[in-house]
Structures are given as C-alpha cells and as structure tokens.
PDB file of C-alpha atoms in Angstrom:
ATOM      1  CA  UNK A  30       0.000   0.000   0.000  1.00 64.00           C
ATOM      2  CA  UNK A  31       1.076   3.554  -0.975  1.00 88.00           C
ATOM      3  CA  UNK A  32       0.832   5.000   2.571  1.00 89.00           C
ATOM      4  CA  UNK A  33       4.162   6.493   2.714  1.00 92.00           C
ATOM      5  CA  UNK A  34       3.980  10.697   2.508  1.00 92.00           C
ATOM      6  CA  UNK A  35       7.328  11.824   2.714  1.00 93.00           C
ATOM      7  CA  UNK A  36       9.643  12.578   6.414  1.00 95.00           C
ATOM      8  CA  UNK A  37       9.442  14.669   9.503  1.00 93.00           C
ATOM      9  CA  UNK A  38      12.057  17.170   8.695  1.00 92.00           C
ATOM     10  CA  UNK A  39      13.232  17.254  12.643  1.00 88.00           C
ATOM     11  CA  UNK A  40      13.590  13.512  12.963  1.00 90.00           C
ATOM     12  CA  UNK A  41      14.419  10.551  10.874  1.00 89.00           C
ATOM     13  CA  UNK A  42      10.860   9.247  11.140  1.00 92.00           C
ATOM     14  CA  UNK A  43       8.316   8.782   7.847  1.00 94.00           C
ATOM     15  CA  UNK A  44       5.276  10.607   7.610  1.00 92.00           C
ATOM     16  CA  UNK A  45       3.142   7.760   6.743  1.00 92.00           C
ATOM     17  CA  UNK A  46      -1.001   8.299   6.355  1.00 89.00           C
ATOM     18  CA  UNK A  47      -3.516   5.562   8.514  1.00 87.00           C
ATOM     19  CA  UNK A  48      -6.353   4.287   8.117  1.00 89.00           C
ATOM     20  CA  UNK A  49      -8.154   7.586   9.818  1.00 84.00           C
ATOM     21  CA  UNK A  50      -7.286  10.024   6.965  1.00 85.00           C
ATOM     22  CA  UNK A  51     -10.240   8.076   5.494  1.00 89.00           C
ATOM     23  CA  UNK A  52     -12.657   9.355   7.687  1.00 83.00           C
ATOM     24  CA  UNK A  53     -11.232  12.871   8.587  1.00 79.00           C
ATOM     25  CA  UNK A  54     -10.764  16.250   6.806  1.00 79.00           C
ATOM     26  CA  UNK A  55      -7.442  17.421   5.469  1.00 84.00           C
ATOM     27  CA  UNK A  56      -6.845  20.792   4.343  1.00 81.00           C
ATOM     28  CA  UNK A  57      -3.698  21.649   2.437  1.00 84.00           C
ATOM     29  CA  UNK A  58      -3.246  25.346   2.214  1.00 79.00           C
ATOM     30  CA  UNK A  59      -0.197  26.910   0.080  1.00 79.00           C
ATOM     31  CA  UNK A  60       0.686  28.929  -2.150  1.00 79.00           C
ATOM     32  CA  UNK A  61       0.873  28.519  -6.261  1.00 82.00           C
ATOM     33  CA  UNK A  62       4.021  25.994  -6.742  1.00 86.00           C
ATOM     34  CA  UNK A  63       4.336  24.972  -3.099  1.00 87.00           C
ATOM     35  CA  UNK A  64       3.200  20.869  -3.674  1.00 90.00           C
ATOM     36  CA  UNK A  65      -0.202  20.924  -2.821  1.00 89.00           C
ATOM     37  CA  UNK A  66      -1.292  18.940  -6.225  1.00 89.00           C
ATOM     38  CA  UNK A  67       1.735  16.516  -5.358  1.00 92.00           C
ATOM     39  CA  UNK A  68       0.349  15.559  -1.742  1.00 92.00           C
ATOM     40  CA  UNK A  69      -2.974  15.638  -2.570  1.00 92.00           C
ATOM     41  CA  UNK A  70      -1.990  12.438  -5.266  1.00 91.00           C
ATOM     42  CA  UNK A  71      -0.175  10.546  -2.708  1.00 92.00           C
ATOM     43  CA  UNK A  72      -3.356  11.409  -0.515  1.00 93.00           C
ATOM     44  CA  UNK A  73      -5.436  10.171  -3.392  1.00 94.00           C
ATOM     45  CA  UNK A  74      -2.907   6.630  -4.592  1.00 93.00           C
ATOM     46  CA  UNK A  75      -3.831   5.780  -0.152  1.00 95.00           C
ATOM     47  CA  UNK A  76      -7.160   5.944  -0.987  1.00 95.00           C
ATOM     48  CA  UNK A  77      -7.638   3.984  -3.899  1.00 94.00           C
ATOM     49  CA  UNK A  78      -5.146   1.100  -2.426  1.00 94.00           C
ATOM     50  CA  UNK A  79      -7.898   1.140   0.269  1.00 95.00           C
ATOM     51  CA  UNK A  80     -10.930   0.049  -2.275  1.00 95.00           C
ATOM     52  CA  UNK A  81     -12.605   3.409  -1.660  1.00 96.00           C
ATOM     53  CA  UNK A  82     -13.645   5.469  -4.612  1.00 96.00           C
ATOM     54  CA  UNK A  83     -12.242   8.912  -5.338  1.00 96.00           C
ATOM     55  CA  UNK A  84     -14.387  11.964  -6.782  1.00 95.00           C
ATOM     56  CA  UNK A  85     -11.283  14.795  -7.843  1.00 95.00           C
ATOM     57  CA  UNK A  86     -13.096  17.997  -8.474  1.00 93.00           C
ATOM     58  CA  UNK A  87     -10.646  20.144 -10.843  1.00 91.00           C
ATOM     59  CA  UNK A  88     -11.765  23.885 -10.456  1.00 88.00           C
ATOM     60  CA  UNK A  89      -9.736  25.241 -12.810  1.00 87.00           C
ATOM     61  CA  UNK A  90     -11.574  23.100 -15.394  1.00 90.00           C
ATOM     62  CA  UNK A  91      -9.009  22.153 -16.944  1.00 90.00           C
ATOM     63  CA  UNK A  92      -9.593  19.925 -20.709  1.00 94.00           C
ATOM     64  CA  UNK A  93      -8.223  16.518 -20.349  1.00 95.00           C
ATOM     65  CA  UNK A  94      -4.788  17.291 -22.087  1.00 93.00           C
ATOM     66  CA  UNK A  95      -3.811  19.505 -19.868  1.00 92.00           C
ATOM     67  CA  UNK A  96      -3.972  17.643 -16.633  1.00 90.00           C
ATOM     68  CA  UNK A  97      -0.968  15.930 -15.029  1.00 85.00           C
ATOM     69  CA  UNK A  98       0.039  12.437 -15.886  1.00 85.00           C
ATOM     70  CA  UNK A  99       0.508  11.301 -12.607  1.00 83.00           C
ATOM     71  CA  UNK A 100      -3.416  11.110 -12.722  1.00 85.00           C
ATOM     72  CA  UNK A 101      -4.080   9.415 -15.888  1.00 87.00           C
ATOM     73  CA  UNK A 102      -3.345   5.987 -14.384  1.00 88.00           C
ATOM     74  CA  UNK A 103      -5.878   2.741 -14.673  1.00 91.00           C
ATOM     75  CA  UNK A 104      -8.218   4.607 -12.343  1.00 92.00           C
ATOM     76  CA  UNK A 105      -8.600   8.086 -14.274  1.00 94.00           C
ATOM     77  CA  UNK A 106     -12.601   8.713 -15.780  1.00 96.00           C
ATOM     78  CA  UNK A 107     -12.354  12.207 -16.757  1.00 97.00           C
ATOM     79  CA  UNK A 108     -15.652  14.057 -17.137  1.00 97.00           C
ATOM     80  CA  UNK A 109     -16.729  17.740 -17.022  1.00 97.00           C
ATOM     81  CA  UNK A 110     -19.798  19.320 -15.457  1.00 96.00           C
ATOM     82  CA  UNK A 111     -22.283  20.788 -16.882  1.00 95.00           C
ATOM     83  CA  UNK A 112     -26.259  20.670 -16.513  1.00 94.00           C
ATOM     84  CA  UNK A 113     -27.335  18.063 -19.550  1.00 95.00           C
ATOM     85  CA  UNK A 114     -29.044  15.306 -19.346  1.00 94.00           C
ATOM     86  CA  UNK A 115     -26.629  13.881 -20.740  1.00 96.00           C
ATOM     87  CA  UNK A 116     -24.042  14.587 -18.090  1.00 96.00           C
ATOM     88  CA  UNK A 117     -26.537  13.286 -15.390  1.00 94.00           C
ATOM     89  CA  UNK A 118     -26.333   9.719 -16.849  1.00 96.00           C
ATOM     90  CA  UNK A 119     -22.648   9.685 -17.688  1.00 96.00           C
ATOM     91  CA  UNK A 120     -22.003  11.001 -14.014  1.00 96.00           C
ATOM     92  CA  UNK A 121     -24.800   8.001 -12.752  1.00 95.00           C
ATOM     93  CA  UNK A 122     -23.062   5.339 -14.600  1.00 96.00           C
ATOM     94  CA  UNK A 123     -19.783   6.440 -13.302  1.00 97.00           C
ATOM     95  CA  UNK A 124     -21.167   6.196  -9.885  1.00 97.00           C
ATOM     96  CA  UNK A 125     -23.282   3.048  -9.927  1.00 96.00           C
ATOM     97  CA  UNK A 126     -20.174   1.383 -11.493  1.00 97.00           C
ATOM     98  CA  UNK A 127     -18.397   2.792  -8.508  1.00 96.00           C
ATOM     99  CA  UNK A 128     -15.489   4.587 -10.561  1.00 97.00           C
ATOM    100  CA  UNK A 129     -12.946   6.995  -9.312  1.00 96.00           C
ATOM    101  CA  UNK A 130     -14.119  10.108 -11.144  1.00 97.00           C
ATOM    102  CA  UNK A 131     -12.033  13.299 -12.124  1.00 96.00           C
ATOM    103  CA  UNK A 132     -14.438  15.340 -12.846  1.00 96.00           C
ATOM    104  CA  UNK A 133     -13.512  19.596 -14.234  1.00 95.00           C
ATOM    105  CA  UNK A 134     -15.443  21.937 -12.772  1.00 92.00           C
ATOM    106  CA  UNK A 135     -16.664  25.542 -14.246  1.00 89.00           C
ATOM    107  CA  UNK A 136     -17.190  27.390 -10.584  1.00 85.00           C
ATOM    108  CA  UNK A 137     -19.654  29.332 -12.795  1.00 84.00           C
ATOM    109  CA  UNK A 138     -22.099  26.605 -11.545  1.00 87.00           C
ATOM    110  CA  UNK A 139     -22.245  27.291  -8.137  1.00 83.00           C
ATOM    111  CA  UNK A 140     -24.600  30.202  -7.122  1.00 79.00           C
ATOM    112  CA  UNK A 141     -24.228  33.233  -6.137  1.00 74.00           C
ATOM    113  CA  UNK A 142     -26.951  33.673  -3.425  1.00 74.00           C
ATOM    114  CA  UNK A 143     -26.902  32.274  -0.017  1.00 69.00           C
ATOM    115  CA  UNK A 144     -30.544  31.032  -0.307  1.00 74.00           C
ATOM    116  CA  UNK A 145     -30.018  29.290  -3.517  1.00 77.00           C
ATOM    117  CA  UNK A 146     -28.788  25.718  -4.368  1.00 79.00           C
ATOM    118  CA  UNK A 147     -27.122  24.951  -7.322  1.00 85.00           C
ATOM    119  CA  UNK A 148     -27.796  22.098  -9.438  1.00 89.00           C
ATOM    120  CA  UNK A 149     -23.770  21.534  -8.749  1.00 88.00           C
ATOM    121  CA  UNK A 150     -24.319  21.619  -5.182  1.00 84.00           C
ATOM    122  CA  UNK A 151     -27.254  19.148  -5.266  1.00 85.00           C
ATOM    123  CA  UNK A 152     -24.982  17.200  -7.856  1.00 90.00           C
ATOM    124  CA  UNK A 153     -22.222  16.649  -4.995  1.00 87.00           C
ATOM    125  CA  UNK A 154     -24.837  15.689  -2.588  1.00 83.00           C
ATOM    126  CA  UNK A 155     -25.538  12.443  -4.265  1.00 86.00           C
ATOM    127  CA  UNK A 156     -26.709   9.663  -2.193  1.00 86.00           C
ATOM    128  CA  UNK A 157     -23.922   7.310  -4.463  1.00 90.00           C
ATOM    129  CA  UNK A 158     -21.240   9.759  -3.694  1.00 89.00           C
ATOM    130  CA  UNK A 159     -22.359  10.804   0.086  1.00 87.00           C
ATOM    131  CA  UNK A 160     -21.947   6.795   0.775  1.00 88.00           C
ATOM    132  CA  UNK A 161     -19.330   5.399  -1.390  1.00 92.00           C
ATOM    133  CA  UNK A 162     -16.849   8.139  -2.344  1.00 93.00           C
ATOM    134  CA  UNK A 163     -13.985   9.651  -0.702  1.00 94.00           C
ATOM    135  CA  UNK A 164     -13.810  13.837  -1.955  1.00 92.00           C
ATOM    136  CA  UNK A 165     -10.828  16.020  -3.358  1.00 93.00           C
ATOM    137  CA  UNK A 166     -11.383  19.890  -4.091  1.00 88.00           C
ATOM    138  CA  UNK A 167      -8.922  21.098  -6.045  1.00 87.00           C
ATOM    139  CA  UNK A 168      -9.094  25.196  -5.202  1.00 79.00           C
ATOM    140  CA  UNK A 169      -8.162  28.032  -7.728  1.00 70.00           C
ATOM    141  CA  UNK A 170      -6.934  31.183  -7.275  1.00 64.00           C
ATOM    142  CA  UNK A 171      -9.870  34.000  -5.638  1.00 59.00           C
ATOM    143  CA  UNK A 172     -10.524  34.780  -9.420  1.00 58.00           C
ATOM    144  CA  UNK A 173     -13.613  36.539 -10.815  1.00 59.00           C
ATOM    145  CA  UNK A 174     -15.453  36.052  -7.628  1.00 64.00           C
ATOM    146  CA  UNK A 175     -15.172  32.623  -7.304  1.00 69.00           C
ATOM    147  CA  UNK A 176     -15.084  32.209  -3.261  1.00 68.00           C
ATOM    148  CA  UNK A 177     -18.558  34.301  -3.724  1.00 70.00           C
ATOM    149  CA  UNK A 178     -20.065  31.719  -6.053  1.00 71.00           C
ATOM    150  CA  UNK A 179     -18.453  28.999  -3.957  1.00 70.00           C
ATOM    151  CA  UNK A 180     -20.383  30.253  -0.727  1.00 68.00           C
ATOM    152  CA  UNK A 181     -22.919  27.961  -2.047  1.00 67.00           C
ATOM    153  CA  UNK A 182     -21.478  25.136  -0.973  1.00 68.00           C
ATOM    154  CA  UNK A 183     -18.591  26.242   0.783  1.00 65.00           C
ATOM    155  CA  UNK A 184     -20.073  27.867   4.159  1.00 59.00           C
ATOM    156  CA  UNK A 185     -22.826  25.042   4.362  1.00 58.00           C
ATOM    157  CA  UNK A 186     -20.504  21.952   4.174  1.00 58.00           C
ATOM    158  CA  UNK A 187     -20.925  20.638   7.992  1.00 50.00           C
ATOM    159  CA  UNK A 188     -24.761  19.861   7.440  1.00 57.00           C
ATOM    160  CA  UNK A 189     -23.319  18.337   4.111  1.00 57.00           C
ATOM    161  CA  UNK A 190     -20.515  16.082   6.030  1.00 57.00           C
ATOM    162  CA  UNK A 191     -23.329  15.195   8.896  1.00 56.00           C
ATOM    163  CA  UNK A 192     -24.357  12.772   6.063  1.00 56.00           C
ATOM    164  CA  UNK A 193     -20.864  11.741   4.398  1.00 69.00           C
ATOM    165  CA  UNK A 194     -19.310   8.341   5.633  1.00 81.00           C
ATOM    166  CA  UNK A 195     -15.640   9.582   4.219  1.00 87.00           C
ATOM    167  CA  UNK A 196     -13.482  12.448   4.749  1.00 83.00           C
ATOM    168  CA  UNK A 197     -12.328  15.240   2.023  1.00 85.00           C
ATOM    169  CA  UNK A 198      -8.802  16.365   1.131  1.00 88.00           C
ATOM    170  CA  UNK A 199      -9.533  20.044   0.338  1.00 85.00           C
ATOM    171  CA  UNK A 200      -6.588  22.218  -1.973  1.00 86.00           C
ATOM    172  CA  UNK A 201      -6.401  25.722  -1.453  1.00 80.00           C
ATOM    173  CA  UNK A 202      -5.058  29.310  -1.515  1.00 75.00           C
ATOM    174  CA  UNK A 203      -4.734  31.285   1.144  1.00 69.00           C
ATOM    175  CA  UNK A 204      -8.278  33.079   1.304  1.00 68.00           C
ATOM    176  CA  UNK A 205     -10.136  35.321   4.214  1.00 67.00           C
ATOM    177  CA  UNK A 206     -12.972  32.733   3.683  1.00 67.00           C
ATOM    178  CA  UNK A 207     -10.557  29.871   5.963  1.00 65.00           C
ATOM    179  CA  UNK A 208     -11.362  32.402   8.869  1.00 64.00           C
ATOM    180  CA  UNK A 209     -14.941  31.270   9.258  1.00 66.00           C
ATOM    181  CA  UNK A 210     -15.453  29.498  12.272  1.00 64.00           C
ATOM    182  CA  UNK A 211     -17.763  26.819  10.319  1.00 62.00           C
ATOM    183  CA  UNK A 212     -14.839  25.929   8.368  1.00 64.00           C
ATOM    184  CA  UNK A 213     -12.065  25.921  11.342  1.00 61.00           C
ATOM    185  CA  UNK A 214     -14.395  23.627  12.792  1.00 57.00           C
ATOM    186  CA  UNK A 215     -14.800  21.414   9.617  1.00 57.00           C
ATOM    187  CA  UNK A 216     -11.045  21.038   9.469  1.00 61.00           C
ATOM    188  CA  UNK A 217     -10.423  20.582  13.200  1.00 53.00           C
ATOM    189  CA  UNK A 218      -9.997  16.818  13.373  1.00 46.00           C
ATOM    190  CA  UNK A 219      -6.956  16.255  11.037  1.00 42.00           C
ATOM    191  CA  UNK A 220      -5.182  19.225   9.072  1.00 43.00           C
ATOM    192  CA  UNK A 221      -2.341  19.227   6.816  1.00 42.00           C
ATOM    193  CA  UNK A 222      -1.191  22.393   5.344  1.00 43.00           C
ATOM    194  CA  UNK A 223       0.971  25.571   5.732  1.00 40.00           C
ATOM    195  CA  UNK A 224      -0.450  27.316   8.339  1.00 39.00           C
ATOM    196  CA  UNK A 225       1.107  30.608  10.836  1.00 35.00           C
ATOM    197  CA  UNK A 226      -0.632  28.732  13.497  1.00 44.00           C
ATOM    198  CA  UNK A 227      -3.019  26.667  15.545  1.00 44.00           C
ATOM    199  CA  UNK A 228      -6.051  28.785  14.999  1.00 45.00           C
ATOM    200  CA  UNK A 229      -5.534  30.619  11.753  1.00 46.00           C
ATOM    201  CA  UNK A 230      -5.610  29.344   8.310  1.00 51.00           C
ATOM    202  CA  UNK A 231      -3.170  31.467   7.117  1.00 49.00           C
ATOM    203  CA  UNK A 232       0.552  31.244   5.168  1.00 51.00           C
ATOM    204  CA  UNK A 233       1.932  35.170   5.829  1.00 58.00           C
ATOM    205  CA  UNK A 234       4.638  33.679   7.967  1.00 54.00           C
ATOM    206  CA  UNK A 235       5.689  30.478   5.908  1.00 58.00           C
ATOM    207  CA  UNK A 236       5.530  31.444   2.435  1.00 67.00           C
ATOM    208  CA  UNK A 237       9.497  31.037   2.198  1.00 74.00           C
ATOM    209  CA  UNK A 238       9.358  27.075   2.616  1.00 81.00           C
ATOM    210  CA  UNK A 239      10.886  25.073  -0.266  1.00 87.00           C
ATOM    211  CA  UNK A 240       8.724  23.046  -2.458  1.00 91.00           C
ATOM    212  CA  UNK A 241       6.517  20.400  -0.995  1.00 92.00           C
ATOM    213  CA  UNK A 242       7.956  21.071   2.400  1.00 90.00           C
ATOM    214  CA  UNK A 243       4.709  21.884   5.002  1.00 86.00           C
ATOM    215  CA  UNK A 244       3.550  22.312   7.620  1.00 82.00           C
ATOM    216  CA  UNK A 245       1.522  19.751   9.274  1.00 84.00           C
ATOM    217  CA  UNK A 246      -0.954  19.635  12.202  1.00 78.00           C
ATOM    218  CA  UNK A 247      -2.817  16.793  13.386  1.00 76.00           C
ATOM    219  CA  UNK A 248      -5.609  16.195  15.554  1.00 73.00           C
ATOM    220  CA  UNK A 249      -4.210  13.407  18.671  1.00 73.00           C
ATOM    221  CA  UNK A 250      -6.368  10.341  18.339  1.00 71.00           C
ATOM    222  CA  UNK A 251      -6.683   9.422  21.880  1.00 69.00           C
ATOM    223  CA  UNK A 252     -10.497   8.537  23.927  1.00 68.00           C
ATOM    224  CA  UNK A 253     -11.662  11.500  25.250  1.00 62.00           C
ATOM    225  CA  UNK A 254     -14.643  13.411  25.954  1.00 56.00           C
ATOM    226  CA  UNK A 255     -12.934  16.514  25.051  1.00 59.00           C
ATOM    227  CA  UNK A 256     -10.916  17.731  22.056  1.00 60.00           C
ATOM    228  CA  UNK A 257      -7.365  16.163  21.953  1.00 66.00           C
ATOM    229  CA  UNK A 258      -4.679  18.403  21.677  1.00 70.00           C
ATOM    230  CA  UNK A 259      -2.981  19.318  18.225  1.00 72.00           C
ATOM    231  CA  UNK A 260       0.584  18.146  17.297  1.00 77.00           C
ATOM    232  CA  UNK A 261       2.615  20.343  14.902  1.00 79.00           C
ATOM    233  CA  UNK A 262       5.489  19.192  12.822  1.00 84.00           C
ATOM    234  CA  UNK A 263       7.285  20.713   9.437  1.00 87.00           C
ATOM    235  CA  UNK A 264       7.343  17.572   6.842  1.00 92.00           C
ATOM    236  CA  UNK A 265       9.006  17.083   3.629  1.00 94.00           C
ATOM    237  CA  UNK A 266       6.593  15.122   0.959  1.00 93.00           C
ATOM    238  CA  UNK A 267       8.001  12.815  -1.689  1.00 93.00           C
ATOM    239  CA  UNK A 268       7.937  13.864  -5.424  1.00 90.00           C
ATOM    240  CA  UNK A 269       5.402  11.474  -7.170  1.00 83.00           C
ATOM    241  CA  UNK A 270       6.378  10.353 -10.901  1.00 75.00           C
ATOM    242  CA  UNK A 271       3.619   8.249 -12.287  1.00 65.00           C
ATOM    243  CA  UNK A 272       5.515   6.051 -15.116  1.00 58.00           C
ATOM    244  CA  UNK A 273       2.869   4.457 -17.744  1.00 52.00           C
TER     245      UNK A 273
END
C-alpha cells in the first residue's frame, strides 16, 4: 500500500497516512508551486489502495490534455460538469459502477446567493457519492469572484458532512474565507497544510518554505470526551512520478 507521505524534517521518522485520513478532513493550504497537487496524489494513490472510490473535483476546469500524468493511471474517468441530461447519466453510470471520477469543474455553476442551491451543489450531494466516495477539491486562485459563487457550498458543508461516511482532502489558496469558524471547525480533526498557526488558516509567515515542504498539524487520536490536543510538525513530501 502507498501509505508512505514523505519525512518529519526534525527527525528521521516517515510521515506515513492511517487508516483515519479516510474518515477525517485534510486541508492543504499553500501557495501557487508549493506541492499541494503533489500531496494531494499521494493522498489520493492511499485511498484507492484502500478500495474506496475517489471523486477529484478540478476547479480550474481544466480539458483533459492539460492535466498531469501522474493522474491518468488505470483509475482516471475524466468528465466535465455541466447541466445536460446527458451529463446526469454519464455522471450516474460512473457512480453506480463505482469509478474513481475526475471530474472539471466551471465554478460558474455554483450560485451566487446564499438562499439558492445549485444544481452543482445538489450534484455533490448524491446519495452514491455521500456513501461510497472519498472527496478532493482542487481550489483556484480567488478569481472573478469565485469564493462568492463557492459560498454555495462552501459555508454550508458541515450539514453536508453530517451525512458523508468519508473524509475530504480540500486544496487551497490562502483566502479570508478559511477564517470562518464553520470551516475551522470542519477542518479541526486532522489538518495538513501551511499554516502561521493553531487557529488561523493562514501562510503570511511560511511562504518562504521550499517546495513540498509543510507544515503539518494533526488532531491526537486518543479517547476522550474533550478535544485532543494538536501536534505540529514541518514535513518534507516525496515527489510522485507516475511512469505508464
């Protein structure tokens, strides 16, 4: 199994993933060039070699040529969104076949008002997906408003995850939008990302760390009634080269 993430840069220990990244939240925040898309696919290779399906939402919506190789591997069924009939029952078969998806995303799709649902956002919330499928956001840059449209979904995901058996890996930019308490507390069980600190999402102070070098917080996973405290560490991740 691909569990293996890279190595604590303070010790000669691994940084290998468990079983629980399954069923928590990770958040890797960084900037453009920093490794996010590189952790999030050995993230994504610990999930598969666990028999859970993957859904990889690509905001940038990017064509099929243009994404990285190191996804086009036995498991990649690209597909982009849009609101056809047509779509509906590609996306359906994909999902009753229990596929990993990649699926590009126009964030044009999402509404813009609080008290509207988007047929994107009910698209997410499939029953197939809610029980079967372990979720990847890939973030883009704040561009032409798109944290505004995203507010759809975005400030109303912990009634969505009261309902999801899996976790999410969520890519992002550093936005004002991570402030929200709703989403500190989304994140709270398991993070991995470069943050300033424990309570901020936020990458003022650590923007000057090489290439897939983070840092990474994690949620203790002892019994307790209360919240267990949060270990920090700065990691290095391995480079992934997916050879055909």
């Amino acid at each position: 199994m691909r569990n293996r993430l890279g190595k604590y840069v303070s010790s000669i220990n691994t940084l290998n993933v468990e079983e629980r990244l399954l069923y928590c939240n990770t958040l890797i925040l960084g900037e453009e060039g920093s490794g996010k898309t590189n952790l999030a696919c050995r993230i994504r290779n610990y999930v598969i070699d666990s028999n859970v399906a993957t859904l990889y939402l690509d905001f940038s919506n990017s064509d099929e040529h243009n994404i990285e190789l190191r996804y086009k591997d036995e498991n990649f069924n690209y597909i982009r969104f849009d609101e056809s009939d047509e779509f509906q029952k590609e996306f359906d078969d994909l999902i009753v076949a229990n596929k990993h998806i990649y699926m590009a995303v126009d964030p044009i799709y999402f509404s813009n008002k609080r008290d509207i649902t988007s047929k994107l956002t009910v698209t997410l919330q499939h029953k197939g997906l809610l029980e079967n499928y372990y979720y990847f956001f890939h973030d883009i840059e704040n561009l032409n408003g798109f944290y505004t449209k995203f507010e759809d979904f975005l400030l109303y995901m912990l009634n969505f995850f009261n309902l999801k058996k899996y976790g999410l890996t969520f890519l992002a930019q550093p936005h004002s939008t991570f402030e929200n308490h709703q989403l500190k507390l989304l994140f709270t069980f398991l993070y991995l990302g470069k943050c300033s600190n424990l309570e901020y999402f936020n990458t003022s102070n650590l923007k000057k760390l090489p290439k897939n070098r983070f840092f990474y917080q994690y949620r203790t996973n002892y019994h307790t009634l209360l919240f267990n405290d949060i270990k920090s560490n700065i990691v290095q991740i391995d480079e992934y080269l997916f050879e055909e």
